[in-house]
Amino acid sequence: MKKIFCIGELLIDFVAENQGSDLRKASVFTKKAGGAPANVACAISKLGGSSKFIGCIGDDPFGNFLEHILIENNVDTKHLQKTDTFTTLAFVSIAENGERDFVFSRGADRELKYLSKIKSEFKGNMLHLGAATALLGGPLESAYGHYFFDGLTERAFISFDPNFRQDLWKRREDAFAKKCIPFIEKSHLCKFSLEEAQLLSGKEDLTEACDVLHNLGTEAIVITLGKEGTYLSTGTRHGIIPSIAVEAVDTTGAGDAFIGCLLYLLSALEDPSVVMGNFEFLMEMVRKANAAGALTTTQFGAIPSLPNQDELKAALR
């Protein structure tokens, strides 16, 4: 089974309690571990895969808490860096339908330094690049680009998720889209939300959006559609793969659980890149990944809600 390197932010989610979707009304918050790439790393390891996290946290109580969460979930933390800058925080509100509103207070995640010695570990393995904070400048953006290039030169399988956050890119959506293009051009697999697919392609229709994104270079596209399932496109074929029915209470981490499960399944293949054009093969993997994403919405908090292998199998029966 291939190792999967997840690169990007690890942070604290302060989740507002019992106020609906409006952070202005929130007065009580619960501390949770968060950060899309870290969620993906935990999703992979909880299913039995091999994940390694590359990111930066503060050398403070919150950072220590996050490091412990990764270790507790069997994520390899050898490449986790610490800095004197305070750990990044996100404040999250959750509406009755499970949808979220974010406000970020950035800190240590932006201080990730590039280490050239990691490059050799990418050979024959997989990289997942989550971009929620990675394209906002600073050392993290530079390191992120270097690791992406290293993955390409080492012929690693590369997955990209833009993780667009409106709060971080207000009135700069065009800049965000421009920064995402090199990753879409070279990645084997891209995972988008509906909003991201439309933003990055400039098209409302999903088929047209995928045509634009495939023309940039990516081979396989998955667009998560919440309870409706996932739109899968291989360029020549496309369609929606339904999800399972659940009572959603918190959608935080659902997309991360989805892509984590999909990467876990791909990591068992000798060469995941060769199936990127095989719609039927990917369709079955996406069906399983949909279930992983759906299960994650049934509890509060992303990482504690990620399914293990037994829970996933039970949901698919």
Short mmCIF file of C-alpha atoms in Angstrom, two decimals:
data_model
loop_
_atom_site.label_atom_id
_atom_site.label_comp_id
_atom_site.label_asym_id
_atom_site.label_seq_id
_atom_site.Cartn_x
_atom_site.Cartn_y
_atom_site.Cartn_z
CA MET A 1 0.00 0.00 0.00
CA LYS A 2 1.41 3.39 -1.02
CA LYS A 3 2.17 6.16 1.47
CA ILE A 4 0.02 9.28 1.12
CA PHE A 5 1.61 12.62 2.03
CA CYS A 6 -0.99 15.25 3.02
CA ILE A 7 0.34 18.81 2.79
CA GLY A 8 -1.23 21.96 4.21
CA GLU A 9 -2.82 23.33 7.37
CA LEU A 10 -3.51 21.82 10.77
CA LEU A 11 -5.51 24.08 13.06
CA ILE A 12 -8.01 24.43 15.88
CA ASP A 13 -11.70 24.63 14.99
CA PHE A 14 -13.71 26.44 17.65
CA VAL A 15 -17.22 25.23 16.90
CA ALA A 16 -20.08 27.44 18.06
CA GLU A 17 -22.74 25.66 20.10
CA ASN A 18 -26.51 25.96 19.70
CA GLN A 19 -26.80 29.20 17.75
CA GLY A 20 -27.61 28.11 14.20
CA SER A 21 -25.67 29.64 11.34
CA ASP A 22 -24.85 33.08 12.75
CA LEU A 23 -21.49 33.52 14.50
CA ARG A 24 -22.62 36.91 15.81
CA LYS A 25 -24.96 35.13 18.21
CA ALA A 26 -22.44 32.54 19.39
CA SER A 27 -21.23 32.61 22.98
CA VAL A 28 -20.05 29.04 23.66
CA PHE A 29 -17.45 27.23 21.55
CA THR A 30 -16.04 23.69 21.61
CA LYS A 31 -12.42 23.02 20.65
CA LYS A 32 -11.87 20.54 17.80
CA ALA A 33 -8.89 19.56 15.67
CA GLY A 34 -9.24 20.72 12.07
CA GLY A 35 -7.58 21.63 8.80
CA ALA A 36 -8.58 19.89 5.58
CA PRO A 37 -5.25 18.13 4.79
CA ALA A 38 -5.00 16.91 8.39
CA ASN A 39 -8.57 15.61 8.20
CA VAL A 40 -7.67 13.74 5.01
CA ALA A 41 -4.59 12.23 6.66
CA CYS A 42 -6.72 10.98 9.56
CA ALA A 43 -9.41 9.67 7.20
CA ILE A 44 -6.79 7.57 5.40
CA SER A 45 -5.20 6.19 8.56
CA LYS A 46 -8.56 5.38 10.22
CA LEU A 47 -9.40 3.20 7.23
CA GLY A 48 -6.09 1.37 7.56
CA GLY A 49 -4.00 3.34 5.07
CA SER A 50 -0.57 4.92 5.48
CA SER A 51 -0.67 8.72 5.78
CA LYS A 52 2.03 11.27 6.53
CA PHE A 53 1.27 14.90 7.38
CA ILE A 54 3.43 17.85 6.29
CA GLY A 55 2.46 21.09 7.98
CA CYS A 56 3.27 23.53 10.79
CA ILE A 57 1.76 24.19 14.22
CA GLY A 58 2.61 26.50 17.08
CA ASP A 59 4.79 25.34 19.96
CA ASP A 60 1.93 25.99 22.37
CA PRO A 61 -0.85 24.03 24.12
CA PHE A 62 -3.11 24.10 21.05
CA GLY A 63 -0.29 22.86 18.81
CA ASN A 64 0.53 20.09 21.27
CA PHE A 65 -3.13 19.10 21.31
CA LEU A 66 -3.17 18.87 17.49
CA GLU A 67 0.03 16.83 17.39
CA HIS A 68 -1.47 14.40 19.89
CA ILE A 69 -4.62 14.06 17.76
CA LEU A 70 -2.56 13.07 14.70
CA ILE A 71 -0.53 10.55 16.67
CA GLU A 72 -3.69 9.16 18.28
CA ASN A 73 -5.09 8.60 14.78
CA ASN A 74 -1.93 6.83 13.55
CA VAL A 75 -0.82 9.62 11.21
CA ASP A 76 2.96 9.79 10.73
CA THR A 77 4.10 13.15 12.18
CA LYS A 78 7.80 12.92 11.31
CA HIS A 79 7.49 15.96 9.03
CA LEU A 80 5.27 18.04 11.35
CA GLN A 81 7.04 21.33 12.13
CA LYS A 82 6.66 23.60 15.16
CA THR A 83 7.20 27.36 15.41
CA ASP A 84 6.98 30.14 17.99
CA THR A 85 4.04 31.62 16.04
CA PHE A 86 0.71 30.83 17.65
CA THR A 87 -1.33 27.91 16.26
CA THR A 88 -3.88 28.83 13.58
CA LEU A 89 -7.51 29.09 14.73
CA ALA A 90 -10.82 28.87 12.89
CA PHE A 91 -14.22 29.80 14.33
CA VAL A 92 -17.04 27.77 12.86
CA SER A 93 -20.83 28.03 13.07
CA ILE A 94 -23.13 25.21 12.03
CA ALA A 95 -26.69 25.68 10.74
CA GLU A 96 -29.52 23.18 11.31
CA ASN A 97 -28.84 21.54 7.92
CA GLY A 98 -25.18 21.00 8.86
CA GLU A 99 -23.78 23.79 6.66
CA ARG A 100 -20.97 25.95 8.05
CA ASP A 101 -19.71 29.52 8.29
CA PHE A 102 -15.99 30.17 8.90
CA VAL A 103 -13.83 32.94 10.32
CA PHE A 104 -10.06 32.36 10.41
CA SER A 105 -7.28 33.68 12.63
CA ARG A 106 -4.11 32.62 10.81
CA GLY A 107 -0.93 31.77 12.61
CA ALA A 108 1.59 28.94 12.55
CA ASP A 109 0.29 27.11 9.47
CA ARG A 110 1.80 29.80 7.21
CA GLU A 111 5.30 29.20 8.63
CA LEU A 112 5.89 25.78 7.04
CA LYS A 113 9.46 25.53 5.70
CA TYR A 114 10.49 23.52 2.64
CA LEU A 115 12.81 20.59 3.39
CA SER A 116 14.47 19.15 0.28
CA LYS A 117 15.31 15.87 2.02
CA ILE A 118 11.64 14.84 1.91
CA LYS A 119 11.64 14.71 -1.90
CA SER A 120 13.04 11.18 -2.16
CA GLU A 121 10.19 9.85 -0.01
CA PHE A 122 7.66 10.86 -2.66
CA LYS A 123 8.95 8.38 -5.23
CA GLY A 124 6.32 5.73 -5.95
CA ASN A 125 3.91 7.23 -3.44
CA MET A 126 1.05 9.78 -3.40
CA LEU A 127 0.67 13.47 -2.57
CA HIS A 128 -2.56 15.17 -1.53
CA LEU A 129 -2.45 18.94 -1.67
CA GLY A 130 -5.17 20.80 0.25
CA ALA A 131 -5.12 24.52 -0.49
CA ALA A 132 -7.37 26.22 2.09
CA THR A 133 -4.53 28.42 3.40
CA ALA A 134 -1.62 27.25 1.24
CA LEU A 135 -1.97 29.89 -1.50
CA LEU A 136 -2.14 32.92 0.79
CA GLY A 137 1.56 33.75 0.63
CA GLY A 138 4.40 33.36 3.11
CA PRO A 139 6.68 30.37 3.64
CA LEU A 140 3.79 27.90 3.36
CA GLU A 141 2.96 28.87 -0.22
CA SER A 142 6.62 28.58 -1.23
CA ALA A 143 7.03 25.20 0.47
CA TYR A 144 3.76 23.99 -1.00
CA GLY A 145 4.92 24.81 -4.51
CA HIS A 146 8.29 23.13 -3.95
CA TYR A 147 6.68 19.94 -2.65
CA PHE A 148 4.30 19.92 -5.62
CA PHE A 149 7.26 20.18 -8.01
CA ASP A 150 9.10 17.44 -6.09
CA GLY A 151 6.06 15.20 -6.41
CA LEU A 152 6.00 15.76 -10.16
CA THR A 153 9.70 15.04 -10.60
CA GLU A 154 9.46 11.91 -8.46
CA ARG A 155 6.43 10.75 -10.50
CA ALA A 156 4.17 10.56 -7.47
CA PHE A 157 0.40 10.33 -7.88
CA ILE A 158 -0.95 13.81 -7.14
CA SER A 159 -4.37 14.79 -5.82
CA PHE A 160 -5.48 18.42 -5.47
CA ASP A 161 -8.35 19.95 -3.48
CA PRO A 162 -8.62 23.77 -3.60
CA ASN A 163 -10.58 23.95 -0.31
CA PHE A 164 -11.90 27.43 -1.20
CA ARG A 165 -12.85 29.51 1.85
CA GLN A 166 -14.76 32.71 1.11
CA ASP A 167 -13.56 34.35 4.33
CA LEU A 168 -9.94 34.04 3.17
CA TRP A 169 -10.44 35.26 -0.40
CA LYS A 170 -13.04 38.04 -0.23
CA ARG A 171 -12.92 40.11 -3.44
CA ARG A 172 -9.84 38.12 -4.55
CA GLU A 173 -11.56 35.11 -6.06
CA ASP A 174 -9.84 35.66 -9.43
CA ALA A 175 -6.43 35.56 -7.75
CA PHE A 176 -7.36 32.32 -6.03
CA ALA A 177 -8.46 30.75 -9.32
CA LYS A 178 -5.25 31.83 -11.05
CA LYS A 179 -3.12 30.27 -8.30
CA CYS A 180 -5.02 26.98 -8.56
CA ILE A 181 -4.45 26.54 -12.30
CA PRO A 182 -0.92 25.01 -12.15
CA PHE A 183 -2.16 22.36 -9.71
CA ILE A 184 -5.19 21.53 -11.85
CA GLU A 185 -2.94 21.29 -14.91
CA LYS A 186 -0.63 18.65 -13.41
CA SER A 187 -2.69 16.68 -10.88
CA HIS A 188 -3.96 13.20 -11.72
CA LEU A 189 -7.10 13.73 -9.63
CA CYS A 190 -8.92 16.91 -8.59
CA LYS A 191 -11.66 17.08 -6.00
CA PHE A 192 -13.97 20.10 -6.02
CA SER A 193 -17.12 21.27 -4.29
CA LEU A 194 -19.85 22.57 -6.61
CA GLU A 195 -18.91 26.15 -5.71
CA GLU A 196 -15.23 25.50 -6.47
CA ALA A 197 -15.90 23.79 -9.80
CA GLN A 198 -18.03 26.70 -10.94
CA LEU A 199 -15.62 29.34 -9.64
CA LEU A 200 -12.51 27.77 -11.19
CA SER A 201 -14.11 26.95 -14.54
CA GLY A 202 -16.34 29.99 -14.95
CA LYS A 203 -19.20 27.65 -15.92
CA GLU A 204 -22.45 26.91 -14.09
CA ASP A 205 -23.21 23.63 -15.89
CA LEU A 206 -21.20 20.73 -14.45
CA THR A 207 -20.44 19.10 -17.79
CA GLU A 208 -19.17 22.38 -19.19
CA ALA A 209 -17.22 23.05 -15.99
CA CYS A 210 -15.51 19.68 -16.22
CA ASP A 211 -14.66 20.24 -19.89
CA VAL A 212 -12.83 23.44 -18.94
CA LEU A 213 -11.01 21.78 -16.03
CA HIS A 214 -10.04 18.70 -18.07
CA ASN A 215 -8.71 20.99 -20.80
CA LEU A 216 -6.38 22.50 -18.21
CA GLY A 217 -4.86 19.05 -17.76
CA THR A 218 -6.35 17.06 -14.87
CA GLU A 219 -7.37 13.51 -15.79
CA ALA A 220 -10.13 12.70 -13.29
CA ILE A 221 -12.54 15.06 -11.53
CA VAL A 222 -14.84 14.45 -8.58
CA ILE A 223 -17.30 17.17 -7.56
CA THR A 224 -19.01 16.57 -4.22
CA LEU A 225 -22.71 17.50 -4.17
CA GLY A 226 -23.63 16.83 -0.54
CA LYS A 227 -26.56 14.46 -0.07
CA GLU A 228 -26.98 14.19 -3.86
CA GLY A 229 -23.69 12.29 -4.16
CA THR A 230 -20.68 13.02 -6.36
CA TYR A 231 -20.29 14.04 -9.99
CA LEU A 232 -17.51 11.96 -11.55
CA SER A 233 -15.86 12.90 -14.83
CA THR A 234 -13.05 11.16 -16.71
CA GLY A 235 -13.25 13.41 -19.74
CA THR A 236 -15.03 10.93 -22.00
CA ARG A 237 -17.68 9.86 -19.45
CA HIS A 238 -19.43 11.58 -16.60
CA GLY A 239 -22.33 11.12 -14.20
CA ILE A 240 -23.59 11.42 -10.62
CA ILE A 241 -22.85 8.56 -8.21
CA PRO A 242 -25.50 8.65 -5.42
CA SER A 243 -24.63 8.75 -1.74
CA ILE A 244 -26.29 6.98 1.19
CA ALA A 245 -29.08 8.61 3.21
CA VAL A 246 -28.09 9.91 6.67
CA GLU A 247 -29.29 12.47 9.22
CA ALA A 248 -26.63 15.19 8.87
CA VAL A 249 -25.74 17.25 11.94
CA ASP A 250 -22.35 18.69 10.90
CA THR A 251 -20.87 18.68 7.38
CA THR A 252 -17.41 19.68 8.62
CA GLY A 253 -14.88 17.25 7.14
CA ALA A 254 -17.31 15.41 4.88
CA GLY A 255 -15.38 16.30 1.75
CA ASP A 256 -12.13 15.40 3.48
CA ALA A 257 -13.52 12.02 4.50
CA PHE A 258 -14.62 11.49 0.89
CA ILE A 259 -11.25 12.24 -0.70
CA GLY A 260 -9.39 10.46 2.10
CA CYS A 261 -11.37 7.28 1.45
CA LEU A 262 -10.89 7.59 -2.31
CA LEU A 263 -7.12 8.05 -1.92
CA TYR A 264 -6.98 5.14 0.51
CA LEU A 265 -8.64 2.89 -2.09
CA LEU A 266 -6.31 4.14 -4.83
CA SER A 267 -3.24 3.60 -2.64
CA ALA A 268 -3.77 -0.16 -2.83
CA LEU A 269 -3.18 -0.09 -6.60
CA GLU A 270 0.24 -0.64 -8.13
CA ASP A 271 -0.22 2.47 -10.29
CA PRO A 272 -3.27 4.61 -9.42
CA SER A 273 -2.71 6.87 -12.42
CA VAL A 274 -3.66 4.16 -14.93
CA VAL A 275 -7.28 4.02 -13.71
CA MET A 276 -7.96 7.76 -13.96
CA GLY A 277 -9.70 7.26 -17.30
CA ASN A 278 -11.64 4.17 -16.23
CA PHE A 279 -15.10 5.47 -15.33
CA GLU A 280 -16.54 2.12 -14.20
CA PHE A 281 -13.58 1.38 -11.94
CA LEU A 282 -13.64 4.83 -10.35
CA MET A 283 -17.41 4.77 -9.98
CA GLU A 284 -17.25 1.91 -7.48
CA MET A 285 -14.51 3.67 -5.51
CA VAL A 286 -16.53 6.89 -5.46
CA ARG A 287 -19.58 4.98 -4.19
CA LYS A 288 -17.55 3.85 -1.17
CA ALA A 289 -16.03 7.30 -0.69
CA ASN A 290 -19.53 8.83 -0.73
CA ALA A 291 -20.47 6.61 2.19
CA ALA A 292 -17.38 7.70 4.12
CA GLY A 293 -18.28 11.34 3.58
CA ALA A 294 -21.91 10.80 4.58
CA LEU A 295 -21.01 8.96 7.79
CA THR A 296 -18.80 11.87 8.83
CA THR A 297 -21.81 14.23 8.85
CA THR A 298 -23.68 12.21 11.45
CA GLN A 299 -21.58 13.48 14.39
CA PHE A 300 -20.04 16.79 15.45
CA GLY A 301 -16.38 17.41 14.65
CA ALA A 302 -14.50 16.14 11.62
CA ILE A 303 -11.81 13.79 12.94
CA PRO A 304 -13.85 12.01 15.65
CA SER A 305 -16.57 11.38 13.05
CA LEU A 306 -14.34 9.80 10.40
CA PRO A 307 -15.35 6.16 9.82
CA ASN A 308 -13.11 3.16 10.29
CA GLN A 309 -13.13 0.15 7.99
CA ASP A 310 -15.84 -1.73 9.90
CA GLU A 311 -18.17 1.27 9.99
CA LEU A 312 -17.71 1.86 6.27
CA LYS A 313 -18.42 -1.77 5.43
CA ALA A 314 -21.57 -1.72 7.57
CA ALA A 315 -22.84 1.40 5.79
CA LEU A 316 -22.29 -0.19 2.38
CA ARG A 317 -24.23 -3.39 3.10
#
